[in-house]
Coordinates of C-alpha atoms and ligand atoms in Angstrom, one line a residue:
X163 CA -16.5 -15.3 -69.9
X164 CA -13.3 -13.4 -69.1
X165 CA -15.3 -10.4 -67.5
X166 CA -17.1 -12.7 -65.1
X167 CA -13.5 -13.9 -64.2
X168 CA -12.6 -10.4 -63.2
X169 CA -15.5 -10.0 -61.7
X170 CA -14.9 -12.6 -59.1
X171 CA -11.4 -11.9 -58.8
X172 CA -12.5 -8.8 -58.1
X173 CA -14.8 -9.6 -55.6
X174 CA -12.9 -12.0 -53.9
X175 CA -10.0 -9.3 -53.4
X176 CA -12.7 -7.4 -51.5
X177 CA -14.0 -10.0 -49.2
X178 CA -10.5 -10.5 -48.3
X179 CA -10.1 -7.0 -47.6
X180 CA -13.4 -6.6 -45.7
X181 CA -12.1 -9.6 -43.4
X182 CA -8.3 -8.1 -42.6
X183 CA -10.3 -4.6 -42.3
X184 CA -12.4 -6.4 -39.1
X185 CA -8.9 -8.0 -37.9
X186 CA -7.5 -4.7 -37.4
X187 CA -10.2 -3.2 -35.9
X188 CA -10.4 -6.0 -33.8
X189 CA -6.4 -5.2 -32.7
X190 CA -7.1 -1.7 -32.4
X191 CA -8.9 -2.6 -29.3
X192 CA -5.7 -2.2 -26.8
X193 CA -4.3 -4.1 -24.0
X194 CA -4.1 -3.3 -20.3
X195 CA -0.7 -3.8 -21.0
X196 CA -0.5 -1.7 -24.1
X197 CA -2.4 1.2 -21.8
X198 CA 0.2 0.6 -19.1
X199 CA 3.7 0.8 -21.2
X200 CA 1.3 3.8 -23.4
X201 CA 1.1 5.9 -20.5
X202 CA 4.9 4.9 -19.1
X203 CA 3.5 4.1 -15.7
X204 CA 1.7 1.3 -13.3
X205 CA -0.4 2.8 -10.7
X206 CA -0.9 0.8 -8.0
X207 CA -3.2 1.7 -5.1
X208 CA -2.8 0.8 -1.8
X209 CA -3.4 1.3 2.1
X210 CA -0.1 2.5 3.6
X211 CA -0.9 1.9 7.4
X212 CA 0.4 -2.4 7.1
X213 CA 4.0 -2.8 8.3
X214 CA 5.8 -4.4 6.9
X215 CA 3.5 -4.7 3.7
X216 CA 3.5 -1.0 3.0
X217 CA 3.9 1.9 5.4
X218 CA 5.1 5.1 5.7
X219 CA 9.0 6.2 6.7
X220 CA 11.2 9.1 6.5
X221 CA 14.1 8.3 4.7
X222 CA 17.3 10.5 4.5
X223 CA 14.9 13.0 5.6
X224 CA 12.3 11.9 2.6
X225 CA 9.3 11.1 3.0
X226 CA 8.4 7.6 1.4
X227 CA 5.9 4.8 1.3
X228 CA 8.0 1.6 2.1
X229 CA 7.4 -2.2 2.7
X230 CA 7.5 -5.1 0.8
X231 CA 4.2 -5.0 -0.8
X232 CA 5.9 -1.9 -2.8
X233 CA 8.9 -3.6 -4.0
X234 CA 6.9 -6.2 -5.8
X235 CA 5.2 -3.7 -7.0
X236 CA 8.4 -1.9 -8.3
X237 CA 9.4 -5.3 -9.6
X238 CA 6.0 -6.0 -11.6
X239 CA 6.8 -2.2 -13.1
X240 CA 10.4 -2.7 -13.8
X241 CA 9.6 -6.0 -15.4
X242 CA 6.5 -4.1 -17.8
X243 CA 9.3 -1.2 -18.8
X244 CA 7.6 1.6 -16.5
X245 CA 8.1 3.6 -13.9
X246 CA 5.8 3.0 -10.7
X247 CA 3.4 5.6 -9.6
X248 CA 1.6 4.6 -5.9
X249 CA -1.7 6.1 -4.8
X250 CA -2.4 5.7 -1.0
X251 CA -6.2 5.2 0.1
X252 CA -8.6 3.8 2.8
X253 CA -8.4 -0.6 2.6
X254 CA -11.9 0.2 1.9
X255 CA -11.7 2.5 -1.2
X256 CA -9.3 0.0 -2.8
X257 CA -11.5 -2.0 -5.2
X258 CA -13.5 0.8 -5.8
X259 CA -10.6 2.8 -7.2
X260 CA -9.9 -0.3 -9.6
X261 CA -13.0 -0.9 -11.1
X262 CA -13.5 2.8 -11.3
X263 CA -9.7 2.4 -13.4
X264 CA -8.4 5.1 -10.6
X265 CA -5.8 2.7 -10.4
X266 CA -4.3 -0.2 -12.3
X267 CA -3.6 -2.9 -9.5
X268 CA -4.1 -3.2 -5.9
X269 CA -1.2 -4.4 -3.8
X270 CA -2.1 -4.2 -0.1
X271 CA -1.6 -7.9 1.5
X272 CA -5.2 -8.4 0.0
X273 CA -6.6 -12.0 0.4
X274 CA -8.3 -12.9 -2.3
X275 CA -11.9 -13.9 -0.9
X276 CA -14.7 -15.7 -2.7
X277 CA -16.7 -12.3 -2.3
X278 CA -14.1 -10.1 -3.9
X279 CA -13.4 -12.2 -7.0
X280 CA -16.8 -11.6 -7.9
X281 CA -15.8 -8.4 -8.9
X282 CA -11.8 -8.4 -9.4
X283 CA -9.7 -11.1 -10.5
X284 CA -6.7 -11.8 -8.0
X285 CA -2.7 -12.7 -8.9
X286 CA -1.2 -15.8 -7.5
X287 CA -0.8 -16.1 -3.5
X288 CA 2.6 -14.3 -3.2
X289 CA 2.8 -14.7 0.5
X290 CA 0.7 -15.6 3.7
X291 CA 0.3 -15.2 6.9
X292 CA -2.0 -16.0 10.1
X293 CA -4.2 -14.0 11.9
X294 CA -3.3 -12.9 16.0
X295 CA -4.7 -10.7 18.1
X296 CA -3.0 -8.2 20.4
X297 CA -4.2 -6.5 23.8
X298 CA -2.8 -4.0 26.2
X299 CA 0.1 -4.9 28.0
X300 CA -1.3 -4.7 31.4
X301 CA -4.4 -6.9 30.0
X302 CA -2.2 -9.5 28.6
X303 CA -3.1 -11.7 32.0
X304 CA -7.0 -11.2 31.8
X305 CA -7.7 -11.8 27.9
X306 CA -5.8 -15.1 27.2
X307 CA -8.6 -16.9 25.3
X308 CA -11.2 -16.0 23.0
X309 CA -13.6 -16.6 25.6
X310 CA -12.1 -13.6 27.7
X311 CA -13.1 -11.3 25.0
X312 CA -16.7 -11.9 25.9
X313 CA -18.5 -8.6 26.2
X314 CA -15.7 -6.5 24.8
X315 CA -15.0 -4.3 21.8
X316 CA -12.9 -6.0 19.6
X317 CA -11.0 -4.0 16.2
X318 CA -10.5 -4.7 12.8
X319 CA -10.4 -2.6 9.9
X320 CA -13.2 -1.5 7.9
X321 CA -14.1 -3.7 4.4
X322 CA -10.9 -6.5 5.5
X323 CA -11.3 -10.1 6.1
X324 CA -10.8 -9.5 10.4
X325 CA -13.9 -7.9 10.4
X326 CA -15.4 -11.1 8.9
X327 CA -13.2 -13.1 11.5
X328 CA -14.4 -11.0 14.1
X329 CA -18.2 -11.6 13.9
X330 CA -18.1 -15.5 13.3
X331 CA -14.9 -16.7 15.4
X332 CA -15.3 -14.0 18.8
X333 CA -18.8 -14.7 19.0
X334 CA -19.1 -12.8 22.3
X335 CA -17.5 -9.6 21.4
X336 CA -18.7 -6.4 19.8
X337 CA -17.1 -5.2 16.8
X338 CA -15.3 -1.9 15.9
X339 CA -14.5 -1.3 12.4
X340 CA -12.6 1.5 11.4
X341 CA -11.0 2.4 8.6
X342 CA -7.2 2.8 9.2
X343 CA -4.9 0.6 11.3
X344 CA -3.4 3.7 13.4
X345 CA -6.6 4.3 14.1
X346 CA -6.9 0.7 15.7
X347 CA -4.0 1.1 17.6
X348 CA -4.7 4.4 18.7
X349 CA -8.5 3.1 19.9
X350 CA -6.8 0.5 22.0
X351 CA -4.3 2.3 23.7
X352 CA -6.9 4.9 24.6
X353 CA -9.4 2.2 26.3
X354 CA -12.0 2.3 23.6
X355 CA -11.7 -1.0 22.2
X356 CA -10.0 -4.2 24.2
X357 CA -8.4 -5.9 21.2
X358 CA -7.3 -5.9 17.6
X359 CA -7.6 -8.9 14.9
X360 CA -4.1 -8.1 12.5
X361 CA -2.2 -10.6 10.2
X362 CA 0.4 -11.5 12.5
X363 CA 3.2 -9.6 10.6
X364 CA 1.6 -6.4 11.3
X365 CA 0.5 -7.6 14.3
X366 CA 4.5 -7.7 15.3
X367 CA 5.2 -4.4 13.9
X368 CA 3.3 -2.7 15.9
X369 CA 4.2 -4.4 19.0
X370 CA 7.4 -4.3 18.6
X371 CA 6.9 0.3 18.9
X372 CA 4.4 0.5 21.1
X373 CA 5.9 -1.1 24.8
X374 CA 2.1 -1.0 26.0
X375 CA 1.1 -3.1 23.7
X376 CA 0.9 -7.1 23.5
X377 CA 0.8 -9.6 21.0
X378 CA -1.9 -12.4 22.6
X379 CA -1.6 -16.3 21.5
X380 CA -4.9 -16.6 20.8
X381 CA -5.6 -18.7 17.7
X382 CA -7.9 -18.1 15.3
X383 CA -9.7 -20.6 13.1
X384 CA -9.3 -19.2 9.9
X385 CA -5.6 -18.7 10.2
X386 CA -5.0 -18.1 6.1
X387 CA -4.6 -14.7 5.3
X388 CA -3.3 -15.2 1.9
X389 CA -1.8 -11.9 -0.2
X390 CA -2.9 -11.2 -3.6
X391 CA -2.6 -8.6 -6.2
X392 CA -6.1 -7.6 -7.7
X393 CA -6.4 -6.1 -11.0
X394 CA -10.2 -5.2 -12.7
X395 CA -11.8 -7.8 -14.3
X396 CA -11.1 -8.6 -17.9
X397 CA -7.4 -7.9 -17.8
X398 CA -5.8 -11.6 -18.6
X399 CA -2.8 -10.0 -20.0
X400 CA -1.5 -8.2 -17.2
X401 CA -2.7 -10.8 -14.4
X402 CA -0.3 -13.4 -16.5
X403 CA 2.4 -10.7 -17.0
X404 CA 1.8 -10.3 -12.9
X405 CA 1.9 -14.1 -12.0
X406 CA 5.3 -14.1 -14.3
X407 CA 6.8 -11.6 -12.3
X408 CA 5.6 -13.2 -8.9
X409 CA 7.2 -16.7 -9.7
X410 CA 10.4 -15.5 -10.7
X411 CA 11.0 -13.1 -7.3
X412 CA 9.2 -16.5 -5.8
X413 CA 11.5 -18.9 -6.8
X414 CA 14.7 -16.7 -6.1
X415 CA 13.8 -16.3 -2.9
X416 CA 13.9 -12.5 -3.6
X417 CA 10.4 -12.3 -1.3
X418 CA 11.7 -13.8 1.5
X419 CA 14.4 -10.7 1.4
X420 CA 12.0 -8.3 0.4
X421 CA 10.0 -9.4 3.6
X422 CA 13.3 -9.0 6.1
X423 CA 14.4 -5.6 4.8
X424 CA 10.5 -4.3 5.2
X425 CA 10.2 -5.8 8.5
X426 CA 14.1 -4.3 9.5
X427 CA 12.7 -0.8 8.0
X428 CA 9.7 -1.2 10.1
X429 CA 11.5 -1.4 13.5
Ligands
LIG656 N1 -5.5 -9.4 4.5 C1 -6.6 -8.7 5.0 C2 -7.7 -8.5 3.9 O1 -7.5 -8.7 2.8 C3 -6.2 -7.3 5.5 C4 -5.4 -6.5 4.5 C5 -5.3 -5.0 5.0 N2 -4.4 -4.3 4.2 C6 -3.9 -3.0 4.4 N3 -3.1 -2.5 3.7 N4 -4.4 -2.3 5.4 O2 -8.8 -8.1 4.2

């Protein structure tokens, strides 16, 4: 009687121990986050040739990748208790360097697309901005209407949502797709392409240096170019801890500044 007492005492004190023996296994198992604060540093990857989203600029004779894109980025570090680490890459190689866990986010005024969330998950929106198109100076008479790009080469960067804008809204043209935005400009003010499709924000910066250059008002359909952080798939925590972050420089209008100064800087 008494021994088969023990007996299930004794095996009920195992069962119990078999069961918190899976919970901790199950916690062993650590968080993007955990990773992140482990390791002391967010790595974000991005493509440093956007003004004012992220660009490059000699500071005090340093050389530094600026823009507002970056201090969000410092932000979503500062508010995870690590320092920011920033790896700059083709637009193209972007997702690729997060799934491949090269990097832990991807800031880089990235519009979250149907197609890309396939394979990332995406932040809140934290800003937007429409699409333009600018021309040389001295063409700014001839190519006033999407019609007038008929027959010529049009630019956008290689993997982004203009190239997609591009084929189904300037029907006529012929697409050039390359993979860095100085190398749009530099195509265009050489006479190998006719026009470039930027978010108007960049769009303005580069205007705004280069005198033979023109900022057409051509409108484009799709005009949302929504930005986006993107962070692998799988990764709730850090997503939420991102979305946090984003409200709160949101809703203090801390953006809105952080968009100013990057555009001043950009000048
Ligand atoms: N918003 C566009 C896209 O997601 C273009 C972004 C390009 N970003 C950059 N850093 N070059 O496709």
């Amino acid at each position: 009687m008494f021994n088969k007492k023990i007996i299930v005492i004794v095996m009920m004190i195992c069962l119990s121990l078999v069961f918190a023996g899976c919970q901790n296994q199950n916690s062993k198992v650590e968080s993007k986050i955990d990773q992140i604060k482990k390791s002391g540093k967010l790595v974000m990857g991005t493509s440093a040739d956007y003004p004012p989203y992220e660009f490059h600029k000699e500071i005090n004779g340093k050389h530094e990748i600026v823009g507002f894109d970056i201090e969000i980025a410092k932000e979503i570090a500062k508010d995870l208790g690590v320092e920011l680490e920033i790896k700059d890459m083709r637009f193209d190689g972007l997702l690729a360097a997060l799934q491949s866990g090269n990097v832990d986010i991807v800031i880089a005024g990235m519009t979250p697309t149907e197609e890309r969330k396939q394979n990332v998950d995406f932040s809140n929106i934290y800003y937007t901005a429409v699409q333009s198109v600018i021309v040389r100076s001295e063409d700014k008479d001839i190519i006033k209407s999407i019609q007038d790009l008929d027959a010529k080469y049009v630019a956008a960067q290689k993997g982004s949502i203009q190239e997609q804008i591009v084929i189904d809204q300037i029907k006529g043209a012929n697409l050039r797709a390359l993979g860095k935005i100085s190398d749009l400009i530099l195509s265009l003010k050489n006479n190998k392409v006719d026009a470039v499709v930027l978010e108007k924000p960049v769009a303005n910066a580069y205007v705004n240096k280069n005198s033979d250059l023109y900022l057409t008002q051509i409108k484009l359909e799709e005009e949302d170019g929504g930005s986006a952080v993107a962070v692998k798939k799988g990764n709730e925590d850090l997503v939420k801890a991102i979305n946090k972050t984003l409200e709160r420089l949101i809703n203090d209008n801390s953006i809105e500044k952080f968009v100013t100064e990057a555009t001043e800087l950009a000048e």
